[in-house]
Amino acid sequence: MTSPSQTGVVEKAAPAAEGGAPPGLAPRQLMWRRFRRDRTGMVSAGVVLFFFLVALLAPLISTLYGKDPYTTYGLDRPELLDPLTGYPMKPNGGIDGEFWFGIEPKLGRDVLMQLVYGIRTSLLIGLAATVLSTVTGIVIGVVAGYMGGRTDYFLGRLIDLLLSFPQQLFFVAFMPVVTALFVSPQKETPTYFRVTALVLVLWLLGWMQLARLLRGQVLSLREREFVEAAKVTGASPWRIVRKELLPNLGTPILVQATLMLPNFVTTEAALSFLGVGMVEPTPDWGRMFAKGANFYEGDITYMFFPGIAMVVFVVAFNLLGDSVRDAMDPKTTR
Amino acid sequence: MLRFLARRTLGAIVILLLISAITFFLFFALPAEPARLACGKNCDPTSLAIINKNLGLDQPVPVQYAKFMVGIFVGRDFAVGHCDAPCFGYSFVSQEPVWGTIVDRFPTTLSLAVGGAAVFLVFGVGIGMIAAWRRGTWVDKFVSSLSLLGASMQIYFVGVLCLAWFVSGLGIMEQPAYHSVTDNPAKWFSGMLLPWLVLSLIFMANYSRMTRSQMVEQLQEDHVRTARAKGLSGRTVFFRYAWRGAIAPIVTIFGIDLGSLFGGAMVTEYTFTLHGIGRLAVESVQLTDLPMLMGVMLVSAAAIVVFNILVDAAYAFIDPRVRLA
């Protein structure tokens, strides 16, 4: 972590020196400079960016490629699928110039489009859960650490309690509860609602690690001179949190958030794999694994694309997390 | 030590009570009519009323909760008959007692957890130590990148690939299935081998990363330097001095992992069609079998809480500086 006193000095010095000679680099610029020199970090950032672009531009890709994730090409054109087994006629899952990643067995949908839109769904859910959990973690952690006393005690026990829940099981178990809460069992659950339910469930048990970490950081930060100085000058608690504490919590927040996102994405995929996440016909990264597990004896190729994409995504994110940490905190040795 | 255990056990009981209350109220209070879930899609009012009456669902939720909790310790009488001491009620779907089903499924989960844990502990820690021993060399770099790759693997991907390649494709491994250890140990071993390996692959990466970083940290400590300066052999320093210090955090994580594995490794069991606790949980979610889910939830939570206490107690043995008071 950049030392808090240094942060304060540089930030306060910067405006005064604006007109004259460059006052040296702000911590943020230093970080960026270190990060840019880290080749692994840059490459993995590129890969991560690529995934987000794919998710964002899915409709454009669909238009350019000329297919969508819902049309059952295999059923419309019987020459594509084996009428007996339902597996693609061509080898390797039906990969050819028209269907770049092959076609799905049985239904004959386009695998590339399934994957692109699946990544879109999964990243949307993962990103929403990350943002919500990060904000909750910051609020609870800072409140617990800064207020101390009874507030801290109760928030601490709440965190303990939530951490001793069997996490995976909780995710799986509460999906139907959250769904049944708003949609009567006789009716079809709308897609947007399933997305919301997944985000809610992931969020509910996702914020504690960050909150606990930040609480510890705030506990030590609030005893530092610069916070005391701010207090003496009559700064309000809100101002102290915003101007003195939060700027110094940037590193743990960013590092934790980069760890959180791939975690949420893989958890969401696991839920869909287990059949309690996203369901047909919404394209979803995890649901492709569930499908692939059904077809593995006849057509393993189908599984490769979502699988390898996910491995690349998670590896890139982990490397990115390491690089971010290195850039922000050059003292750590790996 | 005894006082510590007593205090921790008390704390654990409070946590379990809270978890059971939260779970119960969420499951039974929130959905408008749990009996409707039990009843299925086409359901008429008469059968609804019967289900409600038989399962005691017509009473207020706090009363239901109290009866449920009392039932766990002393048993409970239902309209359909008496349910013996650890009574978690009856499944909405199969009408079987929940506790009986859990006891039935437990050996599978136990085998998976114990075997898998043995593999990933031995290999994960071993690989991590080799990497630390040869720090900075190609061995270290190779192992580290392999760990990164392993940590990024998903069971639902690797597991299915292994099934396709080793079981259906090459036929060098047996279709994963659970056979009783006491009946046929060889069959038990070959049936669980693939799940163990795949499960431990994911964990192994974590353990080797952690072992490596702990060892590297410990090797820079003063007492290790002193030991070296005394002229002790590299091996003694490595195993007696550095390793002793590195092991504590590994034990912590291992306890937590083992606890959650005992509560059912859902994805692994689902991938390999093993009928353990985890798969039971997934099935009861898919069928909205609330009593079953409630039972599994409590058993899993208990496993996690118990292992947390064991870890803390083990700490005192490993690290004499930790005083349990």
XYZ file of C-alpha atoms in Angstrom:
659
model
C 0.000 0.000 0.000
C 1.178 3.520 -0.656
C 1.742 5.077 2.680
C -1.191 7.247 3.723
C 0.879 10.238 4.719
C 2.518 10.274 1.315
C -0.854 10.159 -0.403
C -2.056 13.101 1.612
C 0.984 15.225 0.967
C 1.063 14.645 -2.757
C -2.633 15.243 -3.210
C -2.539 18.433 -1.255
C 0.590 19.649 -2.965
C -0.637 18.990 -6.472
C -3.058 21.906 -6.991
C -0.594 24.474 -5.721
C 2.095 23.389 -8.108
C -0.164 23.163 -11.128
C 1.112 26.266 -12.847
C 4.799 25.723 -12.236
C 7.166 22.805 -12.676
C 5.704 19.277 -12.526
C 5.497 18.392 -8.827
C 6.387 14.766 -9.279
C 3.890 12.063 -9.994
C 0.704 11.421 -8.067
C 0.459 7.913 -6.585
C -2.101 7.042 -9.205
C 0.243 7.993 -12.013
C 3.057 6.027 -10.392
C 0.796 2.996 -10.211
C -0.179 3.327 -13.821
C 3.469 3.662 -14.804
C 4.429 0.513 -12.879
C 1.466 -1.346 -14.274
C 2.283 -0.395 -17.857
C 5.761 -1.805 -17.487
C 4.345 -5.171 -16.361
C 3.894 -7.153 -19.556
C 1.867 -9.979 -17.988
C -0.436 -7.424 -16.454
C -0.984 -5.589 -19.732
C -1.663 -8.789 -21.666
C -4.118 -10.097 -19.081
C -5.801 -6.692 -18.938
C -6.178 -6.949 -22.706
C -7.722 -10.409 -22.441
C -10.133 -9.287 -19.736
C -11.054 -6.238 -21.803
C -11.647 -8.505 -24.780
C -14.165 -10.559 -22.805
C -16.008 -7.443 -21.711
C -16.036 -6.139 -25.282
C -17.450 -9.449 -26.510
C -20.166 -9.235 -23.880
C -20.914 -5.619 -24.667
C -20.885 -6.011 -28.428
C -22.761 -9.315 -28.574
C -25.599 -7.896 -30.726
C -23.080 -6.412 -33.158
C -21.198 -9.718 -33.398
C -24.508 -11.425 -33.999
C -25.330 -9.080 -36.886
C -21.900 -9.396 -38.465
C -21.849 -13.159 -38.078
C -25.412 -13.413 -39.310
C -26.768 -15.749 -36.653
C -28.490 -15.504 -33.312
C -28.340 -17.704 -30.206
C -31.982 -18.815 -30.347
C -32.554 -20.120 -33.880
C -32.372 -23.919 -34.080
C -30.430 -24.164 -37.330
C -30.034 -27.904 -36.977
C -33.777 -28.507 -36.830
C -34.522 -26.134 -39.693
C -31.934 -27.774 -41.920
C -32.013 -31.549 -41.436
C -28.725 -32.104 -43.288
C -26.807 -30.598 -40.347
C -27.700 -33.101 -37.630
C -27.714 -36.873 -37.635
C -31.424 -37.762 -37.549
C -30.818 -40.775 -35.274
C -28.444 -39.507 -32.606
C -28.990 -35.768 -32.912
C -25.245 -35.151 -33.073
C -23.769 -32.950 -35.807
C -23.108 -34.730 -39.127
C -19.739 -33.095 -39.689
C -16.783 -34.118 -37.489
C -15.635 -32.033 -34.509
C -19.056 -30.864 -33.477
C -19.980 -29.590 -36.920
C -17.291 -26.911 -37.193
C -17.145 -25.418 -40.680
C -16.980 -22.087 -42.479
C -20.567 -21.335 -41.612
C -20.660 -22.462 -37.995
C -17.264 -21.428 -36.666
C -17.558 -23.145 -33.305
C -19.870 -25.899 -34.506
C -23.507 -26.503 -33.700
C -25.216 -27.708 -30.576
C -26.309 -31.366 -30.594
C -30.087 -32.074 -30.594
C -31.306 -28.486 -31.012
C -28.704 -27.398 -33.518
C -28.133 -23.880 -32.273
C -24.971 -22.003 -33.145
C -22.258 -22.557 -30.502
C -20.399 -19.296 -31.123
C -23.527 -17.225 -30.600
C -24.475 -19.283 -27.540
C -21.064 -18.591 -26.071
C -21.007 -14.884 -26.921
C -24.437 -14.273 -25.452
C -23.672 -16.648 -22.581
C -20.613 -14.602 -21.661
C -22.837 -11.530 -21.827
C -25.326 -12.988 -19.345
C -22.669 -14.330 -16.974
C -20.557 -11.194 -16.980
C -23.615 -9.039 -16.411
C -24.564 -11.086 -13.360
C -20.971 -11.262 -12.104
C -20.422 -7.534 -12.573
C -23.670 -6.558 -10.865
C -22.931 -8.831 -7.910
C -19.370 -7.452 -7.693
C -20.514 -3.831 -7.683
C -23.189 -4.470 -5.059
C -20.895 -6.565 -2.852
C -18.066 -4.067 -3.097
C -20.300 -1.157 -2.136
C -21.827 -3.137 0.743
C -18.398 -4.297 1.878
C -17.078 -0.731 1.856
C -20.068 0.675 3.729
C -20.166 -2.022 6.404
C -16.407 -2.300 6.789
C -15.853 1.440 7.099
C -18.825 1.923 9.417
C -17.718 -0.939 11.672
C -14.111 0.190 11.742
C -14.774 3.898 12.151
C -17.664 3.788 14.622
C -16.148 1.025 16.740
C -17.838 0.049 19.993
C -21.199 -1.638 19.866
C -21.771 -1.087 16.143
C -18.481 -2.778 15.405
C -19.332 -5.665 17.712
C -22.699 -6.376 16.131
C -21.470 -5.987 12.564
C -18.573 -8.272 13.437
C -20.915 -10.963 14.757
C -23.121 -10.590 11.665
C -20.090 -11.170 9.475
C -19.072 -14.195 11.557
C -22.544 -15.647 11.266
C -22.747 -15.188 7.504
C -19.260 -16.627 7.059
C -20.241 -19.826 8.847
C -23.097 -20.468 6.436
C -22.273 -23.310 4.051
C -21.731 -20.919 1.179
C -22.193 -23.047 -1.929
C -25.167 -24.770 -0.390
C -26.643 -21.425 0.557
C -26.387 -20.240 -3.043
C -28.073 -23.353 -4.317
C -30.713 -23.484 -1.595
C -31.854 -19.892 -1.674
C -32.301 -19.536 -5.413
C -35.753 -21.198 -5.331
C -36.666 -19.344 -2.134
C -35.856 -15.974 -3.619
C -37.727 -16.964 -6.752
C -40.757 -18.320 -4.902
C -40.820 -15.138 -2.880
C -41.854 -13.062 -5.855
C -43.216 -15.457 -8.426
C -45.936 -17.964 -7.670
C -44.868 -21.536 -8.463
C -47.543 -21.982 -11.102
C -46.182 -19.213 -13.288
C -43.165 -19.190 -15.522
C -40.295 -17.249 -13.926
C -39.347 -14.355 -16.197
C -35.714 -14.171 -17.282
C -34.968 -10.736 -15.865
C -36.194 -12.018 -12.544
C -33.879 -15.022 -12.554
C -31.003 -12.663 -13.231
C -32.072 -10.459 -10.327
C -32.456 -13.452 -8.017
C -28.970 -14.724 -8.908
C -27.444 -11.313 -8.298
C -29.266 -11.025 -4.964
C -28.145 -14.431 -3.756
C -24.519 -13.853 -4.790
C -24.543 -10.396 -3.240
C -25.989 -11.558 0.073
C -23.005 -13.788 0.852
C -20.372 -11.975 -1.187
C -19.508 -8.862 0.760
C -18.179 -10.171 4.089
C -14.531 -10.765 3.181
C -14.096 -7.214 1.906
C -15.971 -5.758 4.870
C -13.792 -7.625 7.344
C -10.616 -6.583 5.539
C -11.620 -2.924 5.349
C -12.686 -2.869 8.986
C -9.180 -3.888 10.006
C -7.623 -1.270 7.733
C -9.896 1.483 9.013
C -9.165 0.512 12.609
C -5.482 1.246 12.094
C -5.998 4.217 9.761
C -8.246 6.129 12.107
C -5.469 6.327 14.700
C -3.077 7.956 12.252
C -2.032 11.575 12.555
C -3.626 12.781 9.359
C -7.049 11.584 10.476
C -6.512 13.146 13.858
C -5.456 16.382 12.171
C -8.610 16.349 10.092
C -10.662 15.804 13.216
C -8.955 18.684 14.993
C -9.685 21.032 12.110
C -13.345 20.182 12.574
C -13.951 17.888 9.618
C -17.231 15.988 9.772
C -17.110 12.168 9.986
C -18.461 11.983 6.457
C -15.680 14.205 5.190
C -13.060 12.188 7.057
C -14.358 8.964 5.569
C -14.542 10.425 2.088
C -11.360 12.484 1.976
C -9.035 10.769 4.435
C -10.004 7.115 4.714
C -11.384 6.054 1.330
C -8.417 7.278 -0.735
C -6.222 5.030 1.394
C -8.469 2.017 0.962
C -8.245 2.027 -2.830
C -5.694 -0.779 -3.015
C -7.520 -3.423 -0.943
C -10.833 -2.510 -2.576
C -9.509 -2.828 -6.108
C -7.597 -6.033 -5.362
C -10.575 -7.645 -3.648
C -12.916 -6.614 -6.437
C -10.663 -8.201 -9.058
C -10.735 -11.403 -7.011
C -14.485 -11.197 -6.528
C -15.557 -10.918 -10.140
C -14.137 -14.189 -11.514
C -15.377 -15.869 -8.345
C -18.904 -14.672 -8.966
C -18.737 -15.630 -12.622
C -17.609 -19.182 -11.844
C -20.144 -19.512 -9.021
C -22.913 -18.352 -11.319
C -21.725 -20.854 -13.884
C -21.729 -23.593 -11.256
C -25.290 -22.704 -10.271
C -26.439 -22.867 -13.867
C -24.520 -26.125 -14.248
C -26.440 -27.527 -11.293
C -29.687 -26.419 -12.886
C -30.662 -23.725 -10.409
C -29.240 -20.706 -12.209
C -30.206 -19.519 -15.645
C -32.468 -21.877 -17.571
C -33.411 -22.419 -21.207
C -33.652 -20.622 -23.527
C -31.500 -17.821 -22.101
C -27.930 -18.339 -23.303
C -25.607 -18.701 -20.344
C -21.978 -19.667 -19.907
C -22.651 -22.114 -17.094
C -25.664 -23.668 -18.747
C -23.432 -24.640 -21.670
C -21.472 -26.859 -19.265
C -24.678 -28.521 -18.131
C -25.521 -29.206 -21.781
C -22.001 -30.344 -22.523
C -22.109 -32.797 -19.619
C -25.125 -34.410 -21.261
C -23.449 -34.743 -24.649
C -19.909 -35.609 -23.651
C -20.052 -39.164 -24.917
C -21.108 -38.146 -28.410
C -19.744 -34.670 -28.886
C -17.038 -33.419 -26.535
C -16.189 -30.530 -28.872
C -19.247 -28.636 -27.668
C -17.734 -28.440 -24.185
C -14.349 -27.154 -25.317
C -15.327 -23.659 -26.318
C -17.067 -22.542 -23.134
C -14.523 -24.494 -21.048
C -11.406 -23.042 -22.586
C -12.949 -19.583 -22.690
C -13.616 -19.807 -18.975
C -10.118 -21.058 -18.134
C -8.605 -18.204 -20.158
C -10.924 -15.709 -18.493
C -10.133 -16.853 -14.960
C -6.369 -17.126 -15.587
C -6.321 -13.638 -17.098
C -8.264 -12.248 -14.179
C -6.002 -13.888 -11.605
C -2.893 -12.581 -13.352
C -4.476 -9.156 -13.604
C -5.229 -9.222 -9.884
C -1.593 -10.080 -9.111
C -0.340 -7.319 -11.385
C -2.689 -4.754 -9.896
C -1.432 -5.672 -6.456
C 2.184 -5.450 -7.577
C 1.614 -2.095 -9.221
C -0.105 -0.625 -6.193
C 2.157 -2.127 -3.607
C 5.680 -2.602 -4.934
C 6.897 -3.774 -1.540
C 5.211 -7.178 -1.711
C 7.361 -10.038 -2.822
C 5.891 -12.950 -4.636
C -8.017 -26.094 26.973
C -11.259 -27.463 28.378
C -12.568 -23.984 29.065
C -11.700 -22.955 25.546
C -13.481 -25.952 24.062
C -16.537 -25.318 26.217
C -16.683 -21.681 25.179
C -16.236 -22.447 21.520
C -18.853 -25.188 21.657
C -21.304 -22.779 23.223
C -20.577 -20.254 20.500
C -21.026 -22.948 17.872
C -24.400 -23.912 19.286
C -25.540 -20.292 19.159
C -24.395 -20.001 15.547
C -26.135 -23.246 14.593
C -29.347 -22.109 16.284
C -29.203 -18.817 14.394
C -28.524 -20.566 11.098
C -31.373 -22.994 11.693
C -33.748 -20.156 12.577
C -32.790 -18.039 9.563
C -33.004 -20.992 7.219
C -36.293 -22.171 8.641
C -37.966 -18.796 8.498
C -36.726 -18.135 4.991
C -37.860 -21.520 3.753
C -41.167 -21.777 5.519
C -42.242 -18.224 6.110
C -41.411 -16.557 2.835
C -42.932 -18.643 0.055
C -46.645 -18.070 0.315
C -47.493 -21.746 0.683
C -44.815 -24.367 1.181
C -47.426 -27.081 0.810
C -48.085 -25.854 -2.697
C -44.432 -26.491 -3.485
C -44.806 -29.962 -2.030
C -47.987 -30.471 -3.992
C -46.535 -29.843 -7.431
C -47.903 -28.025 -10.439
C -51.407 -29.471 -10.630
C -52.789 -29.338 -7.163
C -56.333 -29.102 -5.788
C -57.398 -27.454 -2.500
C -58.277 -30.738 -0.729
C -54.871 -32.328 -1.181
C -53.316 -29.011 -0.181
C -55.274 -29.053 3.073
C -54.255 -32.651 3.762
C -50.578 -31.886 3.218
C -50.823 -28.821 5.411
C -52.420 -30.804 8.210
C -50.102 -33.804 7.978
C -46.948 -31.740 8.038
C -48.230 -29.303 10.634
C -47.972 -26.476 8.139
C -51.291 -24.986 9.230
C -49.695 -23.709 12.440
C -47.912 -20.359 12.810
C -44.280 -20.415 11.708
C -42.661 -19.826 15.139
C -44.651 -22.767 16.514
C -43.528 -24.870 13.572
C -39.935 -23.856 14.201
C -40.139 -24.735 17.891
C -41.629 -28.119 17.063
C -38.969 -28.712 14.427
C -36.143 -27.935 16.839
C -37.647 -30.039 19.631
C -38.097 -32.835 17.098
C -34.372 -32.877 16.348
C -33.562 -33.676 19.966
C -36.454 -35.766 21.278
C -38.377 -36.941 18.241
C -41.784 -35.886 17.085
C -45.242 -37.262 16.338
C -46.767 -36.630 12.934
C -50.230 -37.533 11.674
C -48.526 -40.279 9.672
C -46.686 -41.722 12.690
C -43.827 -41.213 15.101
C -40.472 -39.868 13.927
C -37.466 -40.891 16.039
C -34.974 -38.704 17.856
C -32.919 -36.835 15.289
C -36.141 -35.942 13.491
C -35.825 -33.477 10.628
C -39.298 -34.260 9.329
C -40.270 -36.021 6.130
C -39.353 -35.285 2.557
C -42.074 -33.524 0.560
C -41.229 -35.636 -2.443
C -40.333 -39.185 -1.375
C -42.133 -39.068 2.020
C -38.990 -40.682 3.487
C -37.623 -39.411 6.815
C -35.008 -36.735 6.122
C -32.492 -38.004 8.673
C -32.587 -41.535 7.268
C -31.878 -40.252 3.767
C -28.975 -38.120 4.977
C -27.477 -41.058 6.894
C -27.872 -43.144 3.747
C -26.057 -40.634 1.577
C -23.325 -39.742 4.021
C -20.798 -42.564 3.345
C -20.441 -41.388 -0.259
C -19.695 -37.827 0.787
C -17.367 -39.046 3.529
C -15.384 -41.206 1.100
C -15.140 -38.396 -1.410
C -14.050 -35.856 1.205
C -11.513 -38.037 3.016
C -9.942 -39.494 -0.123
C -9.883 -36.207 -1.994
C -8.494 -34.356 1.005
C -5.727 -36.928 1.439
C -4.703 -36.530 -2.197
C -4.749 -32.757 -2.312
C -3.091 -32.340 1.061
C -0.180 -34.653 0.275
C 0.381 -33.491 -3.279
C -0.543 -29.847 -2.822
C 1.714 -29.316 0.161
C 4.417 -31.505 -1.362
C 4.472 -29.609 -4.626
C 4.461 -26.299 -2.798
C 7.447 -27.379 -0.727
C 9.382 -28.485 -3.782
C 8.709 -25.097 -5.355
C 9.928 -23.318 -2.230
C 12.984 -25.591 -1.990
C 13.934 -24.764 -5.552
C 12.811 -21.181 -5.401
C 13.614 -19.101 -8.471
C 14.574 -22.055 -10.649
C 12.592 -23.404 -13.581
C 10.995 -25.971 -11.267
C 9.499 -23.177 -9.194
C 8.275 -21.271 -12.240
C 6.816 -24.381 -13.800
C 5.011 -25.391 -10.620
C 3.752 -21.858 -10.039
C 2.274 -21.496 -13.502
C 0.780 -24.969 -13.247
C -0.842 -23.986 -9.959
C -2.273 -20.850 -11.506
C -3.738 -22.924 -14.313
C -5.069 -25.504 -11.873
C -6.669 -22.847 -9.703
C -8.474 -21.534 -12.768
C -9.933 -24.915 -13.699
C -13.539 -25.713 -12.984
C -14.693 -29.138 -11.852
C -17.656 -29.011 -14.208
C -15.248 -28.646 -17.103
C -12.269 -30.818 -16.114
C -14.507 -33.483 -14.613
C -16.538 -33.924 -17.770
C -13.394 -33.905 -19.921
C -11.886 -36.647 -17.766
C -15.082 -38.648 -18.021
C -15.013 -38.326 -21.789
C -11.322 -39.148 -22.156
C -10.492 -41.638 -19.438
C -13.794 -43.392 -18.920
C -15.683 -43.398 -22.222
C -12.717 -42.766 -24.510
C -9.700 -44.759 -23.390
C -11.551 -46.837 -20.820
C -8.593 -46.781 -18.417
C -10.722 -45.638 -15.521
C -13.913 -46.961 -14.122
C -17.218 -45.131 -14.258
C -17.312 -43.234 -10.968
C -19.693 -44.820 -8.489
C -19.822 -45.446 -4.789
C -19.345 -48.971 -3.494
C -19.208 -49.674 0.206
C -15.642 -49.820 1.578
C -16.408 -52.723 3.864
C -17.946 -54.817 1.063
C -15.347 -54.385 -1.607
C -12.374 -52.074 -0.932
C -10.896 -52.488 -4.415
C -14.132 -51.510 -6.108
C -14.580 -48.636 -3.704
C -11.124 -47.367 -4.600
C -11.486 -47.644 -8.357
C -14.952 -46.129 -8.273
C -13.852 -43.088 -6.303
C -10.461 -42.593 -7.948
C -11.506 -40.195 -10.697
C -13.639 -37.980 -8.425
C -10.765 -37.820 -5.930
C -8.271 -36.817 -8.573
C -10.484 -34.170 -10.163
C -11.615 -32.750 -6.835
C -8.068 -32.569 -5.552
C -6.748 -31.027 -8.772
C -8.690 -27.870 -7.999
C -7.679 -27.772 -4.333
C -4.101 -28.861 -4.961
C -3.340 -25.667 -6.817
C -4.443 -23.570 -3.866
C -2.478 -25.608 -1.389
C 0.728 -25.588 -3.357
C 0.486 -21.825 -3.853
C -0.136 -21.258 -0.196
C 2.553 -23.698 0.972
C 5.073 -22.090 -1.317
C 4.390 -18.549 -0.181
C 4.346 -19.597 3.486
C 7.624 -21.470 3.156
C 9.272 -18.614 1.308
C 8.170 -16.257 4.039
C 9.339 -18.584 6.805
C 12.719 -19.168 5.195
C 13.423 -15.459 5.591
C 12.625 -15.454 9.310
C 15.260 -14.778 11.901
C 15.041 -18.135 13.632
C 15.625 -19.907 10.343
C 18.642 -17.748 9.660
C 19.956 -18.515 13.110
C 19.480 -22.227 12.534
C 21.413 -21.942 9.302
C 24.145 -19.961 10.963
C 24.457 -22.660 13.617
C 25.474 -24.964 10.804
C 22.404 -27.171 10.739
C 21.914 -29.047 7.511
C 19.673 -27.558 4.856
C 17.250 -30.390 5.289
C 16.875 -29.919 9.034
C 16.398 -26.189 8.616
C 13.820 -26.725 5.902
C 11.745 -29.386 7.574
C 12.239 -28.756 11.287
C 12.388 -24.984 11.365
C 10.678 -23.458 8.382
C 8.017 -26.076 7.929
C 6.889 -25.903 11.553
C 6.157 -22.244 11.086
C 4.519 -22.606 7.710
C 2.065 -25.306 8.667
C -0.322 -23.296 10.888
C -2.190 -21.342 8.185
C -2.359 -24.473 6.047
C -4.073 -26.338 8.869
C -6.610 -23.517 9.168
C -7.550 -23.601 5.526
C -7.529 -27.382 5.503
C -9.998 -27.511 8.384
C -12.338 -25.102 6.670
C -12.105 -26.979 3.366
C -12.646 -30.345 4.998
C -15.639 -29.017 6.896
C -17.296 -27.761 3.748
C -16.439 -30.994 1.906
C -18.199 -33.009 4.605
C -21.239 -30.887 3.947
C -21.239 -32.193 0.397
C -19.134 -31.327 -2.644
C -22.061 -30.373 -4.819
C -20.438 -29.809 -8.171
C -18.167 -32.853 -7.922
C -20.970 -35.157 -6.843
C -23.235 -33.777 -9.536
C -20.613 -34.117 -12.262
C -19.783 -37.726 -11.386
C -23.340 -38.755 -10.486
C -22.310 -39.687 -6.949
C -25.264 -39.829 -4.619
C -23.881 -37.949 -1.659
C -25.099 -35.074 0.483
C -24.238 -32.465 -2.110
C -26.237 -34.127 -4.813
C -29.074 -34.601 -2.348
C -29.065 -30.843 -1.787
C -29.167 -30.115 -5.510
C -31.951 -32.622 -6.071
C -34.032 -31.232 -3.247
C -33.574 -27.742 -4.639
C -34.680 -28.859 -8.075
C -37.757 -30.530 -6.559
C -38.227 -27.767 -3.945
C -38.121 -30.372 -1.206
C -37.850 -27.939 1.705
C -37.580 -30.341 4.691
C -34.784 -32.242 2.962
C -32.973 -29.028 2.115
C -33.354 -27.808 5.674
C -31.823 -31.051 6.970
C -28.886 -30.914 4.574
C -28.321 -27.253 5.345
C -28.133 -27.911 9.084
C -25.852 -30.929 8.720
C -23.489 -28.978 6.453
C -23.459 -25.967 8.720
C -22.744 -28.238 11.678
C -19.826 -29.818 9.807
C -18.316 -26.409 9.070
C -18.763 -25.155 12.623
C -17.352 -28.325 14.202
C -14.295 -28.245 11.952
C -13.702 -24.603 12.810
C -13.471 -25.566 16.477
C -11.163 -28.482 15.685
C -8.904 -26.159 13.723
C -8.644 -23.734 16.598
C -7.852 -26.556 18.988
C -5.240 -27.966 16.603
C -3.613 -24.549 16.481
C -2.613 -24.834 20.110
C -0.709 -28.031 19.398
C 1.052 -26.691 16.347
C 1.899 -23.250 17.598
C 2.744 -23.124 21.304
C 2.548 -19.343 21.212
C -1.200 -19.536 20.786
C -2.803 -19.674 24.171
C -6.346 -20.874 24.270
C -7.977 -18.945 27.049
